[in-house]
mmCIF file of C-alpha atoms and ligand atoms in Angstrom:
data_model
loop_
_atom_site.group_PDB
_atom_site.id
_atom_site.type_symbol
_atom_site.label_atom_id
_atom_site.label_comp_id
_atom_site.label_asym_id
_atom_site.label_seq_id
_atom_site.Cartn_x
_atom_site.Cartn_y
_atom_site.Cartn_z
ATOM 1 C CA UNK S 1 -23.573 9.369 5.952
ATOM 2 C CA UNK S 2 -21.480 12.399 7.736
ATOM 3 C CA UNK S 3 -18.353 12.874 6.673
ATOM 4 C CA UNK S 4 -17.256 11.561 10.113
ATOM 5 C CA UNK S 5 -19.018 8.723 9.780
ATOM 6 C CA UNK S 6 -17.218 8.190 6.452
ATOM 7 C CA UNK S 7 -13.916 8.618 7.964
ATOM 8 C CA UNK S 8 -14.405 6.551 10.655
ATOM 9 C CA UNK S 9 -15.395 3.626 8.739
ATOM 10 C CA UNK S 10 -12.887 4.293 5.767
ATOM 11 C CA UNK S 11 -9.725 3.747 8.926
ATOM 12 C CA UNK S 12 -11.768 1.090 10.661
ATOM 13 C CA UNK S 13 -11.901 -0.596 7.388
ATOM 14 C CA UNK S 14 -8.083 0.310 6.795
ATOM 15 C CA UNK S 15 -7.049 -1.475 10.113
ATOM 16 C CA UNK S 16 -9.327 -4.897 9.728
ATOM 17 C CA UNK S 17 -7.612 -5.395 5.830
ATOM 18 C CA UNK S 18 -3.883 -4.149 7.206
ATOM 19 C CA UNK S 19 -4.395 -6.826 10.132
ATOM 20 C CA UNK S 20 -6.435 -9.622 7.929
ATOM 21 C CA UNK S 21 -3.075 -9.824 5.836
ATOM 22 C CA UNK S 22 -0.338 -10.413 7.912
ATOM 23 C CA UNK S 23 -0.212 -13.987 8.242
ATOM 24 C CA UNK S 24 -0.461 -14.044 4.340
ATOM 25 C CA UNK S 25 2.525 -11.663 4.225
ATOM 26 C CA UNK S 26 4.997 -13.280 6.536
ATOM 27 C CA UNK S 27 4.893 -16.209 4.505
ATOM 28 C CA UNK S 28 6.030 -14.427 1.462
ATOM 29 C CA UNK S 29 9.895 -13.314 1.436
ATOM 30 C CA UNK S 30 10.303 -9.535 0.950
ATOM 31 C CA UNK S 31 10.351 -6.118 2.273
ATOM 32 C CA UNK S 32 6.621 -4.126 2.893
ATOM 33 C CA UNK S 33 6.226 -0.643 0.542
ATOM 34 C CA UNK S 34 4.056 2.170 2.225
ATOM 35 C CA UNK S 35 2.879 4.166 -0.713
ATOM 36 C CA UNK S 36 1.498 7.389 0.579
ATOM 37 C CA UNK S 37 3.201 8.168 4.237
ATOM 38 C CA UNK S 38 0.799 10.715 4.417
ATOM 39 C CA UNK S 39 0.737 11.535 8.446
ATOM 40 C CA UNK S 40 2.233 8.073 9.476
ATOM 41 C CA UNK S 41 -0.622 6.715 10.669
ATOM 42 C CA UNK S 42 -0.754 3.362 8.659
ATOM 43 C CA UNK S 43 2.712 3.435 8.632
ATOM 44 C CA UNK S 44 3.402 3.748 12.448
ATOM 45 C CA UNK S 45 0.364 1.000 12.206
ATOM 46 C CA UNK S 46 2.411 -1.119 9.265
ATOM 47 C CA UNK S 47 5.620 -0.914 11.958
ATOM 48 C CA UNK S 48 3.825 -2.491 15.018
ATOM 49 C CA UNK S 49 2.263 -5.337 12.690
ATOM 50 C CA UNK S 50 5.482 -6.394 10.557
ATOM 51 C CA UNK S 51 8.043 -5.918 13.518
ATOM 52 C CA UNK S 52 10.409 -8.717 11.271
ATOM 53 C CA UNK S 53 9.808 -6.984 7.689
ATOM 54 C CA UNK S 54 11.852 -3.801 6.337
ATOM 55 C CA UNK S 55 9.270 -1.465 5.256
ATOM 56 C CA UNK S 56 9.958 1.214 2.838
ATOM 57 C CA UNK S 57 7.717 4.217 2.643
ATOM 58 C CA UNK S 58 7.267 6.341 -0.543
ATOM 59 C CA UNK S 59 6.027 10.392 -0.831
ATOM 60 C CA UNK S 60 6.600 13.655 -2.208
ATOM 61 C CA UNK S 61 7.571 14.687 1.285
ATOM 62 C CA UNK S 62 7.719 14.228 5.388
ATOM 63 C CA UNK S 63 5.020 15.537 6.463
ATOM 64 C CA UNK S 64 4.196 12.820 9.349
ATOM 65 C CA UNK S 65 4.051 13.010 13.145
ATOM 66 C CA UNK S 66 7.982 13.154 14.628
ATOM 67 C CA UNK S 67 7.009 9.639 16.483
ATOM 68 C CA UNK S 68 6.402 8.134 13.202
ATOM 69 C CA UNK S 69 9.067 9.049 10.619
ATOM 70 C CA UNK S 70 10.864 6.460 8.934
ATOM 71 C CA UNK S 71 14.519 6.296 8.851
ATOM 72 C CA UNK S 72 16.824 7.759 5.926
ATOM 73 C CA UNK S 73 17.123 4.603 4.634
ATOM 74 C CA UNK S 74 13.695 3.899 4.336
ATOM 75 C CA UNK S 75 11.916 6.897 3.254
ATOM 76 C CA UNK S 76 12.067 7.370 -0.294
ATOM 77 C CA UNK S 77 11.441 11.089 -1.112
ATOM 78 C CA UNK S 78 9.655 12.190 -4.422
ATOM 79 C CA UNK S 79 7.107 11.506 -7.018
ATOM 80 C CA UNK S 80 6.084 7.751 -6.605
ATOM 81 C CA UNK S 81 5.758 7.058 -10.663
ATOM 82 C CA UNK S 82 9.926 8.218 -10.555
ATOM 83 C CA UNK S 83 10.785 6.509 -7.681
ATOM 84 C CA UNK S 84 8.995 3.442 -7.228
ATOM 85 C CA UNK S 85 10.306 3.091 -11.180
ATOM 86 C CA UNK S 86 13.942 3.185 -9.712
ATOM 87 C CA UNK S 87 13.701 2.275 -6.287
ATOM 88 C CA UNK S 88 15.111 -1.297 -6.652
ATOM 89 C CA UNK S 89 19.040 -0.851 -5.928
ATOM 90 C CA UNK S 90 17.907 0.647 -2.902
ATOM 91 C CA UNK S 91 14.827 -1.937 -2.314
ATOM 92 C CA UNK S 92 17.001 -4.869 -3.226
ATOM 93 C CA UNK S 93 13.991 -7.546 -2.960
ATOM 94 C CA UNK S 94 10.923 -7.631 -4.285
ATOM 95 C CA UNK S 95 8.131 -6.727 -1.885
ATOM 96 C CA UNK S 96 5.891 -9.180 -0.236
ATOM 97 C CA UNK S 97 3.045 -6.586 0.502
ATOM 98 C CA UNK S 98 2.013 -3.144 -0.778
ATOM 99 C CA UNK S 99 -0.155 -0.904 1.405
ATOM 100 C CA UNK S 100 -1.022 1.864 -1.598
ATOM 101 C CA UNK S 101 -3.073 4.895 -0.292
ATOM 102 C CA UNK S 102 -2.051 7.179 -2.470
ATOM 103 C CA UNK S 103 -5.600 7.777 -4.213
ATOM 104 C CA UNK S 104 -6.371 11.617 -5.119
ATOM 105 C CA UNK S 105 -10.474 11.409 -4.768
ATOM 106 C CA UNK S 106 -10.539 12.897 -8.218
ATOM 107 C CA UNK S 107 -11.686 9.730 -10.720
ATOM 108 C CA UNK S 108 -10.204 11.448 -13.475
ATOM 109 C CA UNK S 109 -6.522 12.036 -11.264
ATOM 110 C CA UNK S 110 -7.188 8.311 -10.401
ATOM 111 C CA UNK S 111 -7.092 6.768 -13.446
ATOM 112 C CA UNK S 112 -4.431 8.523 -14.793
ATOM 113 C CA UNK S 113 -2.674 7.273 -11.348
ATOM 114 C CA UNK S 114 -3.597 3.590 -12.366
ATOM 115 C CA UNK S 115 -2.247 3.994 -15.362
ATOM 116 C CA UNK S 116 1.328 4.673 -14.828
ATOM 117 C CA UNK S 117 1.079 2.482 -11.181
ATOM 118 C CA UNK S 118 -0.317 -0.523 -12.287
ATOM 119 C CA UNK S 119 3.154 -1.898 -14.033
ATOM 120 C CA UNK S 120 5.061 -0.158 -11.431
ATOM 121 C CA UNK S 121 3.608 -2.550 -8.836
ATOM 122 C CA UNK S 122 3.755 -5.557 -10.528
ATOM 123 C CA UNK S 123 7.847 -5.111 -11.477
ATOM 124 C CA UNK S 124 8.076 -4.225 -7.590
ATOM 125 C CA UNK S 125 6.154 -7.193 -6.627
ATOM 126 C CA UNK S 126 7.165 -10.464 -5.641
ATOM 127 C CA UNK S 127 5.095 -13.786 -7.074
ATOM 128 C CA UNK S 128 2.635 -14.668 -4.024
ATOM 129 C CA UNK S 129 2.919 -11.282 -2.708
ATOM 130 C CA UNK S 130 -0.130 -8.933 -2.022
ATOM 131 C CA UNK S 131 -1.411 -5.295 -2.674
ATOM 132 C CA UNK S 132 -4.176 -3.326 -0.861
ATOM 133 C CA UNK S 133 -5.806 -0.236 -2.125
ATOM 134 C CA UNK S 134 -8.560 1.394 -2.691
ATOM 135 C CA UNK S 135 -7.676 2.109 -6.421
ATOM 136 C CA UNK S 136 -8.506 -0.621 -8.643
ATOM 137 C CA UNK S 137 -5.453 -1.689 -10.961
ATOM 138 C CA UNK S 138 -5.566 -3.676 -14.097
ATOM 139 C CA UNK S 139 -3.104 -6.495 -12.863
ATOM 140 C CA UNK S 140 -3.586 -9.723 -15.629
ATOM 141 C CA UNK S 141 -0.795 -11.708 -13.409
ATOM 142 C CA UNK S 142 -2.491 -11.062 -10.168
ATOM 143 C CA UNK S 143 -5.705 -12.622 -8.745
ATOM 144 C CA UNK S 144 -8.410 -10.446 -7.202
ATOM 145 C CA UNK S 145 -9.097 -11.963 -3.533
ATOM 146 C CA UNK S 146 -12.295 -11.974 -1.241
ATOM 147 C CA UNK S 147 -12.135 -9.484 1.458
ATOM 148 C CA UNK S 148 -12.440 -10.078 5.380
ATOM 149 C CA UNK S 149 -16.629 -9.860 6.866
ATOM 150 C CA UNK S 150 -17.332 -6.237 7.316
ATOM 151 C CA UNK S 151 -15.426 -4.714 4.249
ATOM 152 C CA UNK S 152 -17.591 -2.379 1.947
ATOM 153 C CA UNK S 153 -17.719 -3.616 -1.471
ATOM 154 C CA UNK S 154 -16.109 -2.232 -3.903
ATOM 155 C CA UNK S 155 -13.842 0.270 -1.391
ATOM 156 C CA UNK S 156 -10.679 -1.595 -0.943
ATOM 157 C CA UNK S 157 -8.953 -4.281 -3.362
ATOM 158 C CA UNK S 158 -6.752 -6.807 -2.275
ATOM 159 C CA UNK S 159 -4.494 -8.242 -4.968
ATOM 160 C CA UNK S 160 -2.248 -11.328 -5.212
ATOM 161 C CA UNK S 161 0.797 -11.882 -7.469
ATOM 162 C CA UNK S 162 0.280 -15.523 -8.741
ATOM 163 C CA UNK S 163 3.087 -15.095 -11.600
ATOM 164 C CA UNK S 164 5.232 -12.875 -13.093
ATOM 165 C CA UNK S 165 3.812 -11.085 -16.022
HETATM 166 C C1 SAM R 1 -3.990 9.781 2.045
HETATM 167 S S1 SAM R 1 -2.363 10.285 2.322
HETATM 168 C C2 SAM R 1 -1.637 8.874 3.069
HETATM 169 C C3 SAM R 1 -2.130 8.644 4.449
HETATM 170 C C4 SAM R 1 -1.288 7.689 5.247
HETATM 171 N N1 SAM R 1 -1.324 6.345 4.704
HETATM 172 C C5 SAM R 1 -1.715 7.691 6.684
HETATM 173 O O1 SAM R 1 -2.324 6.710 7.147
HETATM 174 O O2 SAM R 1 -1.428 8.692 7.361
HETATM 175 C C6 SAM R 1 -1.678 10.253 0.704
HETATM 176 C C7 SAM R 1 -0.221 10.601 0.633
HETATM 177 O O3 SAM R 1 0.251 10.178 -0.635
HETATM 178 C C8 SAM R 1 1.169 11.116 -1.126
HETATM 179 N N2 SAM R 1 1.200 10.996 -2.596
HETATM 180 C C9 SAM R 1 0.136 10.999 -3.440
HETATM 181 N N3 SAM R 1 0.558 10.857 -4.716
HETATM 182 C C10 SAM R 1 1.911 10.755 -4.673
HETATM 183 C C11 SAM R 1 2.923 10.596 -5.660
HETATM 184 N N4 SAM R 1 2.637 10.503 -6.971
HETATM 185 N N5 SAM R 1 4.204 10.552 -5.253
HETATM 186 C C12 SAM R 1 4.525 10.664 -3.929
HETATM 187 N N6 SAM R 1 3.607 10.789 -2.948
HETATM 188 C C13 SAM R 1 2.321 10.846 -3.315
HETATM 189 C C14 SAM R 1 0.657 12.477 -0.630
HETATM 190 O O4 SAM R 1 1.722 13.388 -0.545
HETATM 191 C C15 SAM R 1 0.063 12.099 0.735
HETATM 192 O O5 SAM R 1 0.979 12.329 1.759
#
């Protein structure tokens, strides 16, 4: 497959799971978390799907398109395993959904980044809430869910908090 091909499918797929969860979402209490604002694009995305839920949006840096750049408030600048750690006065709720793409296409850099991420989440997480990414995180108080008809296997996890841990 091209590497266009790739990309194309990788956002398609991106859009159908981002869309596939938001009636799950808006029955769970709690603000959204972007991790990875990357060039805005699932943000600006998040934004027009969750027009009633605060979203907060995690990086290193701004680097997105002017249209889509989150407010002060809500863009929390830095390296995600300090801030997402001590995000919470500024958070106040736990979240009902995190969108995670954050992965580093290195498997060695990715499981050192599910290492330090995977408890991270779950303190940040509130019980029924969800998490989608393509990194797979060892979450014992979560359940692993099916994924929406087109999805390929294995790309993208979708995770649900079922208790705290
Ligand atoms: C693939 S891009 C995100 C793309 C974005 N979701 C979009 O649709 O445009 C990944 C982003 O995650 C950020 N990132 C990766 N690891 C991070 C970390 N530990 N702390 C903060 N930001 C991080 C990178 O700076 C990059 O902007």
């Amino acid at each position: 497959m091209s590497r266009l091909d790739s990309f194309i499918r990788r956002m398609t797929s991106q859009k159908i799971l981002l869309e596939y969860l938001v009636d799950k979402v808006n029955l769970v209490e709690g603000p959204v978390l972007e991790l990875g604002l990357g060039n805005g694009r699932t943000y600006d995305h998040l934004r027009e799907i969750y027009p009633d839920k605060e979203i907060f949006v995690f990086d290193f840096a701004m680097n997105c398109h002017p249209s889509c750049a989150p407010d002060a408030d809500h863009m929390i600048l830095g390296d995600i395993r300090d801030t997402l750690a001590f995000c919470a006065p500024r958070v106040r709720a736990q979240a009902s959904f995190a969108h995670i793409d954050i992965g580093s296409a290195d498997p060695t850099n990715d499981l050192a980044i599910v290492n330090w991420l995977a408890p991270l989440i779950d303190e940040r997480m509130a019980v029924g809430g969800f998490v989608l990414t393509a990194l797979e995180l060892d979450l014992p108080n979560f359940e692993l869910l099916e994924k929406p008809e087109g999805i390929h296997p294995g790309r993208y996890h979708i995770y649900r908090k079922f208790a705290e841990a």
